[in-house]
mmCIF file of C-alpha atoms and ligand atoms in Angstrom:
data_model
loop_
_atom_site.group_PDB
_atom_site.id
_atom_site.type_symbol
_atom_site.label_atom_id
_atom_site.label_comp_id
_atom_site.label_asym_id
_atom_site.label_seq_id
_atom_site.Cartn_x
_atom_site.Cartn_y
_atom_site.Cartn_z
ATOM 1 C CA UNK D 240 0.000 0.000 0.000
ATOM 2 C CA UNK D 241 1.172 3.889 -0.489
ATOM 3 C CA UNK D 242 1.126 5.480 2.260
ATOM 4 C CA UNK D 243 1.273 9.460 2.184
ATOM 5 C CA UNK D 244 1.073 11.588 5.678
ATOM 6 C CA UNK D 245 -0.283 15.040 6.330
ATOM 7 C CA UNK D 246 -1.139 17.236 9.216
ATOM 8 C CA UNK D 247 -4.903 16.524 10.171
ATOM 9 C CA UNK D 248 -7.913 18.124 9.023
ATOM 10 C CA UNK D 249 -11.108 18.576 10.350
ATOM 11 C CA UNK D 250 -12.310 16.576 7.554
ATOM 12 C CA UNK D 251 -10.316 13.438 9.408
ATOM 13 C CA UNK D 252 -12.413 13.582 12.450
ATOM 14 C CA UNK D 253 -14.933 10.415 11.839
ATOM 15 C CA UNK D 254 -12.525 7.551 11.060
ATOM 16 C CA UNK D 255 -9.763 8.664 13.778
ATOM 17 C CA UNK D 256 -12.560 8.503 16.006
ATOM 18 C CA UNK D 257 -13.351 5.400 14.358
ATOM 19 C CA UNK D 258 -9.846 4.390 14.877
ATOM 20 C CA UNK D 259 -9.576 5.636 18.447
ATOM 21 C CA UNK D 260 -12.704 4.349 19.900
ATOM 22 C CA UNK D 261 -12.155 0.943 18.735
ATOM 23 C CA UNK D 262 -9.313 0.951 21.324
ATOM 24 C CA UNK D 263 -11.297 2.694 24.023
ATOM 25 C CA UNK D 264 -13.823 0.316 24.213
ATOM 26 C CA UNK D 265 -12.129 -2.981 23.715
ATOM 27 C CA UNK D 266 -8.955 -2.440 24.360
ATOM 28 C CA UNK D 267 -6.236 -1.489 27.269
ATOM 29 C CA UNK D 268 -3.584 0.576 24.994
ATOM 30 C CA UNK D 269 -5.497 3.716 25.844
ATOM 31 C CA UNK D 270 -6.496 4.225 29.283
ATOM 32 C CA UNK D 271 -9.748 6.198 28.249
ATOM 33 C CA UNK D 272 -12.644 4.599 29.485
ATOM 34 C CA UNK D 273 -15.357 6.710 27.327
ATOM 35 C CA UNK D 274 -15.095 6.908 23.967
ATOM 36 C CA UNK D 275 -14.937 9.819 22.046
ATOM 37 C CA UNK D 276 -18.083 12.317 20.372
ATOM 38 C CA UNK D 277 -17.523 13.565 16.955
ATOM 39 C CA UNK D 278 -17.463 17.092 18.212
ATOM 40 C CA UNK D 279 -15.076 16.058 21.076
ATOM 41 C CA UNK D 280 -12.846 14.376 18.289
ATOM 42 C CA UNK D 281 -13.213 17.416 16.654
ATOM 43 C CA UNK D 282 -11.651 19.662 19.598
ATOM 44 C CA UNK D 283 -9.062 17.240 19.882
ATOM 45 C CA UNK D 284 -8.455 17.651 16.024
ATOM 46 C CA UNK D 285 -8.290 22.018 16.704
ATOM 47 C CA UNK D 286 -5.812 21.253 20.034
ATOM 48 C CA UNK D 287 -3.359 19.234 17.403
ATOM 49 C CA UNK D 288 -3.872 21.760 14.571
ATOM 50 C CA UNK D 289 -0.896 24.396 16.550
ATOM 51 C CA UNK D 290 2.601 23.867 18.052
ATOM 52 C CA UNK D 291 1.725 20.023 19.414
ATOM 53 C CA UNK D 292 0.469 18.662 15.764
ATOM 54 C CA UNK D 293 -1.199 15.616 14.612
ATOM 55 C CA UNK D 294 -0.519 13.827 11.284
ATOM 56 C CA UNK D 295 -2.861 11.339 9.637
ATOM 57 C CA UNK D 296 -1.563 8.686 7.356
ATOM 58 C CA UNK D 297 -3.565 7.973 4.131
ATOM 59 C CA UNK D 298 -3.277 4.957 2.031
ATOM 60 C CA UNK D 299 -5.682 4.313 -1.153
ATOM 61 C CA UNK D 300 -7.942 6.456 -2.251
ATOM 62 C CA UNK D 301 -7.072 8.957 0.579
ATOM 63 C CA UNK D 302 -8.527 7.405 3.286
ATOM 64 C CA UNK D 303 -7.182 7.891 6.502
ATOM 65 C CA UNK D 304 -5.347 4.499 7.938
ATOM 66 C CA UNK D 305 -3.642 5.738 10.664
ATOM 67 C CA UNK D 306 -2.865 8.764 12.739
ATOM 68 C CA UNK D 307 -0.372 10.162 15.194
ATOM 69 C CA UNK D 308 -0.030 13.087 17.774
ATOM 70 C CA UNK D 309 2.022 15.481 19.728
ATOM 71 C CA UNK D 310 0.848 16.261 23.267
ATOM 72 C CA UNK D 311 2.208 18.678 26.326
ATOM 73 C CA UNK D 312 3.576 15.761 28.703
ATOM 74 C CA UNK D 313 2.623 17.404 31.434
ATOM 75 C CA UNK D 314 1.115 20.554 32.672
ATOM 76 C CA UNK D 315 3.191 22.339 35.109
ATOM 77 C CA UNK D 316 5.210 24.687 32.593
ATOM 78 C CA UNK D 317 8.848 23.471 33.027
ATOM 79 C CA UNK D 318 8.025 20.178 31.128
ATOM 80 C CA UNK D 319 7.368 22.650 28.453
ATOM 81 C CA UNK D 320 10.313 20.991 26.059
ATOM 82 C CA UNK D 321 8.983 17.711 26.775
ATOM 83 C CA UNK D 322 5.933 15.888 24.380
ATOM 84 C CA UNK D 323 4.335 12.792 24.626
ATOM 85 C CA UNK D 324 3.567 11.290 21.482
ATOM 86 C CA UNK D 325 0.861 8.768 20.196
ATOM 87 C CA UNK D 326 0.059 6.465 17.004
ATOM 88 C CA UNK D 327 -2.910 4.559 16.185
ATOM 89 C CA UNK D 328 -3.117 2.502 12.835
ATOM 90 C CA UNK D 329 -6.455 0.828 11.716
ATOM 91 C CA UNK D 330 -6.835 -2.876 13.044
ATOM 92 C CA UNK D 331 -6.768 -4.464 9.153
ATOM 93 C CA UNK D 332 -3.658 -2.558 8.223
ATOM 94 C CA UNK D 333 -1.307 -3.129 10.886
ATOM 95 C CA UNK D 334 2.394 -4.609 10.636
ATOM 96 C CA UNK D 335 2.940 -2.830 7.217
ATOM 97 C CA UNK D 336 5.473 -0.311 8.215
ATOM 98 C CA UNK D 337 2.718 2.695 8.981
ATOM 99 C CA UNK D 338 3.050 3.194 12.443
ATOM 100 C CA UNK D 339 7.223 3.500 11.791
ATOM 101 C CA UNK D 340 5.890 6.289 9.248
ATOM 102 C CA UNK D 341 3.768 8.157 11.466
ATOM 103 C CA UNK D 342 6.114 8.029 14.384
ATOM 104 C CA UNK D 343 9.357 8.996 12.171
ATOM 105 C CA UNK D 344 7.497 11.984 11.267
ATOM 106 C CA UNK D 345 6.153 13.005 14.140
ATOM 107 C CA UNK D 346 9.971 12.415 15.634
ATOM 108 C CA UNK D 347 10.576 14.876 12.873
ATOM 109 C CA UNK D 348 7.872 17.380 14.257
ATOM 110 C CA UNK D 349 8.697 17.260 17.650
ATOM 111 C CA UNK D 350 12.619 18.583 16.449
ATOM 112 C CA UNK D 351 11.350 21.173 14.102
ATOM 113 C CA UNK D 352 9.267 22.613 16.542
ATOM 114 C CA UNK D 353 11.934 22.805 19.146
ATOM 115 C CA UNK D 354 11.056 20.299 21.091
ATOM 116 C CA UNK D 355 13.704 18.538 23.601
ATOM 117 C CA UNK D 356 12.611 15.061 23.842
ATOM 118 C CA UNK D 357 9.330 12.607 23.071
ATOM 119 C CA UNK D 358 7.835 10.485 25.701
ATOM 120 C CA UNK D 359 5.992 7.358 24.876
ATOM 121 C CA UNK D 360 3.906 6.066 27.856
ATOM 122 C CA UNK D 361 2.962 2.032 26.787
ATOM 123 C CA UNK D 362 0.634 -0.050 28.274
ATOM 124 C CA UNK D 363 2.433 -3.085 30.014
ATOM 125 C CA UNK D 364 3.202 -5.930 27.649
ATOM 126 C CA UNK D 365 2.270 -4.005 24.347
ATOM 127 C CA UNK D 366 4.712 -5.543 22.092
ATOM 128 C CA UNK D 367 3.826 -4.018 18.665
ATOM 129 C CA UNK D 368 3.943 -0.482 20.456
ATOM 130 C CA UNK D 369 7.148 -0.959 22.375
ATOM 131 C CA UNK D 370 8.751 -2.501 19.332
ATOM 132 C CA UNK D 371 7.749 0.868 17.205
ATOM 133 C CA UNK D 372 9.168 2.522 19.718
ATOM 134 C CA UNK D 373 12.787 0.499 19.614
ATOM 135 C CA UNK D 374 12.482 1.117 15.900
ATOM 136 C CA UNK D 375 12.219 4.606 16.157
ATOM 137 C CA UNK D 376 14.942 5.317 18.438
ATOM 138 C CA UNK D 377 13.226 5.730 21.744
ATOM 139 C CA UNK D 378 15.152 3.938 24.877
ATOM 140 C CA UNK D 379 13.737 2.516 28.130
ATOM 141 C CA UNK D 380 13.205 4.607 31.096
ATOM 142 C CA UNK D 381 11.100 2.206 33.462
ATOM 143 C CA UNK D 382 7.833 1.091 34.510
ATOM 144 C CA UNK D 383 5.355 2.467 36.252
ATOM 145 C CA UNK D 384 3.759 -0.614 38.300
ATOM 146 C CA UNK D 385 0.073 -1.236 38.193
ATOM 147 C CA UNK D 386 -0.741 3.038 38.001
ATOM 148 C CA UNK D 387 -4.073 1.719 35.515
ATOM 149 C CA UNK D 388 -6.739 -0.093 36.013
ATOM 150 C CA UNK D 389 -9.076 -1.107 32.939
ATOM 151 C CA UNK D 390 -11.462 -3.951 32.175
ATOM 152 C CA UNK D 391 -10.732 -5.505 35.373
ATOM 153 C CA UNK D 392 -6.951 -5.344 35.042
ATOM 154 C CA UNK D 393 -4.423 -3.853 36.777
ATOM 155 C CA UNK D 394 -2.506 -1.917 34.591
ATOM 156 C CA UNK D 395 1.548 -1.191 34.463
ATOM 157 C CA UNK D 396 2.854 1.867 31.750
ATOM 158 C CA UNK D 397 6.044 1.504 30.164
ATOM 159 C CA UNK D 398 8.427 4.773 29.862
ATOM 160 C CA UNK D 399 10.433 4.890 26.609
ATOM 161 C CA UNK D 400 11.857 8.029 25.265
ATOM 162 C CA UNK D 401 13.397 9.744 22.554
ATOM 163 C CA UNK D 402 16.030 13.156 22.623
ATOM 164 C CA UNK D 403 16.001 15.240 19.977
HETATM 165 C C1 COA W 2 1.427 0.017 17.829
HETATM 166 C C2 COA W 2 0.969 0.225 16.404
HETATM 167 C C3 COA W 2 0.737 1.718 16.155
HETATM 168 C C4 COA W 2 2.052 -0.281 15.431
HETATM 169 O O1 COA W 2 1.675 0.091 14.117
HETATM 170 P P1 COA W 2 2.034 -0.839 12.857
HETATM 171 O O2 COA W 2 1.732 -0.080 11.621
HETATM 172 O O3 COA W 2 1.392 -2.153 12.997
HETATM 173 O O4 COA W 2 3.617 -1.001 13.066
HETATM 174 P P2 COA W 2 4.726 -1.180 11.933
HETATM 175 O O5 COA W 2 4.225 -2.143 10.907
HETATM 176 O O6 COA W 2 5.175 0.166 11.447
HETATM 177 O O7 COA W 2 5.902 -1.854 12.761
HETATM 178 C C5 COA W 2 6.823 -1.054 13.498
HETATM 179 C C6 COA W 2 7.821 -1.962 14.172
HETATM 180 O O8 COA W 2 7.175 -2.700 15.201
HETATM 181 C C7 COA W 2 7.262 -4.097 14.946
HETATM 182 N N1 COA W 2 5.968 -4.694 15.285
HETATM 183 C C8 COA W 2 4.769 -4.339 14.782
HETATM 184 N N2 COA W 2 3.797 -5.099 15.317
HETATM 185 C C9 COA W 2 4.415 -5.962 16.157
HETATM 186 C C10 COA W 2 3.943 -6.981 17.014
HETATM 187 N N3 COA W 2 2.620 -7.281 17.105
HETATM 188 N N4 COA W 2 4.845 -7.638 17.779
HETATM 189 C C11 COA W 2 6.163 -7.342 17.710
HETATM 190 N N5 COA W 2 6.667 -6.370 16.918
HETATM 191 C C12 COA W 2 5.805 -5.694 16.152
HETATM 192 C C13 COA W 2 7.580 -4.229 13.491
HETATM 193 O O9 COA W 2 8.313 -5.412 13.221
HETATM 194 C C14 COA W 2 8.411 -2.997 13.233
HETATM 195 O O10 COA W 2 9.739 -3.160 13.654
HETATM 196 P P3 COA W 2 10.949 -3.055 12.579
HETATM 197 O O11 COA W 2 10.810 -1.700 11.926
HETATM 198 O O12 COA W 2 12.182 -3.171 13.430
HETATM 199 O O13 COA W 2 10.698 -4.177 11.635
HETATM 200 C C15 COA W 2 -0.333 -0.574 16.092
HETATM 201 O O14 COA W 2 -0.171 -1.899 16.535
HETATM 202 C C16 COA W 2 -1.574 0.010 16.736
HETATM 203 O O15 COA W 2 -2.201 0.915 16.184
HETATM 204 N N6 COA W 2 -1.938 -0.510 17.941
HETATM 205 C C17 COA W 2 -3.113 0.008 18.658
HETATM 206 C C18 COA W 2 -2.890 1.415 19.119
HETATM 207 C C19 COA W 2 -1.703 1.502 20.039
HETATM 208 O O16 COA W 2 -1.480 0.617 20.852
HETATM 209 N N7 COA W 2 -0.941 2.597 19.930
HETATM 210 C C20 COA W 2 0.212 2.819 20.763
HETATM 211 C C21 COA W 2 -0.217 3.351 22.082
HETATM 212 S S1 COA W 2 1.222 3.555 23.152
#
């Protein structure tokens, strides 16, 4: 498949919350618990659209196969140089290379934009995520033991990260 990536649009809203909620509902990778409205989707679209972006990766026809994000890691203003990054590919297209494209480029971002250093926080025993992460260049911090709890689970996080 070619695979193209561009910031995100409005227009993207509907299948990344397709994409999104999929995981919300049935799986642990996030920990949201609700899933998402269109017109919350839609603010989260206009929070990506500035200094923390969000890219969406398009195969086919355009549509929109995967996407990827930039986030403040934290709020208190001297993590400032610091962003937490996420990717998301649709379930029937996974393990063709387009989470490694999303996450190169939003490596790419994160230095253009002046960032310091990306932070991946991974649900315990995620292998496809941490092994995007090794690919990409992050490095492992530590865990965080059993700080989730999700469809009856305790859950640990896995800290990788990347300097820019
Ligand atoms: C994690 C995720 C984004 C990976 O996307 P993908 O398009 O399937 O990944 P890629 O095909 O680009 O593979 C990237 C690397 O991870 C490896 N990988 C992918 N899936 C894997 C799996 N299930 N087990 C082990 N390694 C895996 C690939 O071999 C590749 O490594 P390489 O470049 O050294 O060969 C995808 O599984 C996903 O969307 N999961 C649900 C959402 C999620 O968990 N996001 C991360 C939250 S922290």
């Amino acid at each position: 498949m070619d695979v193209t990536v561009r910031l995100v649009e409005r227009r993207d809203a509907a299948a990344i919350r397709a994409i999104y909620n999929l995981e919300v509902t049935e799986s642990t990778v996030t920990f949201d618990l609700v899933p998402r409205t269109l017109d919350e989707q839609v603010d989260w679209i206009d929070r990506h659209s500035g200094g923390h972006p969000a890219v969406v990766a398009l195969g086919g026809g355009e549509e929109v196969v995967g996407f990827g994000s930039l986030s403040p890691y934290r709020d208190r203003p001297a993590y400032n140089p610091t962003v937490e990054d996420s990717v998301y590919v649709r379930r029937d297209v996974r393990g063709n290379g387009i989470g490694r494209i999303l996450l190169d480029e939003l490596v790419r971002l994160a230095a253009a934009h002046g960032f310091h250093s990306v932070v991946a926080r991974i649900v315990g025993g995620h292998a496809a995520s941490t092994a995007l992460h090794e690919a990409c260049g992050f490095d492992t911090v530590g865990t965080e033991r059993e700080v989730g709890r999700k469809l009856g689970r305790w859950l640990d996080v896995l800290l990788m990260q990347r300097m820019l």
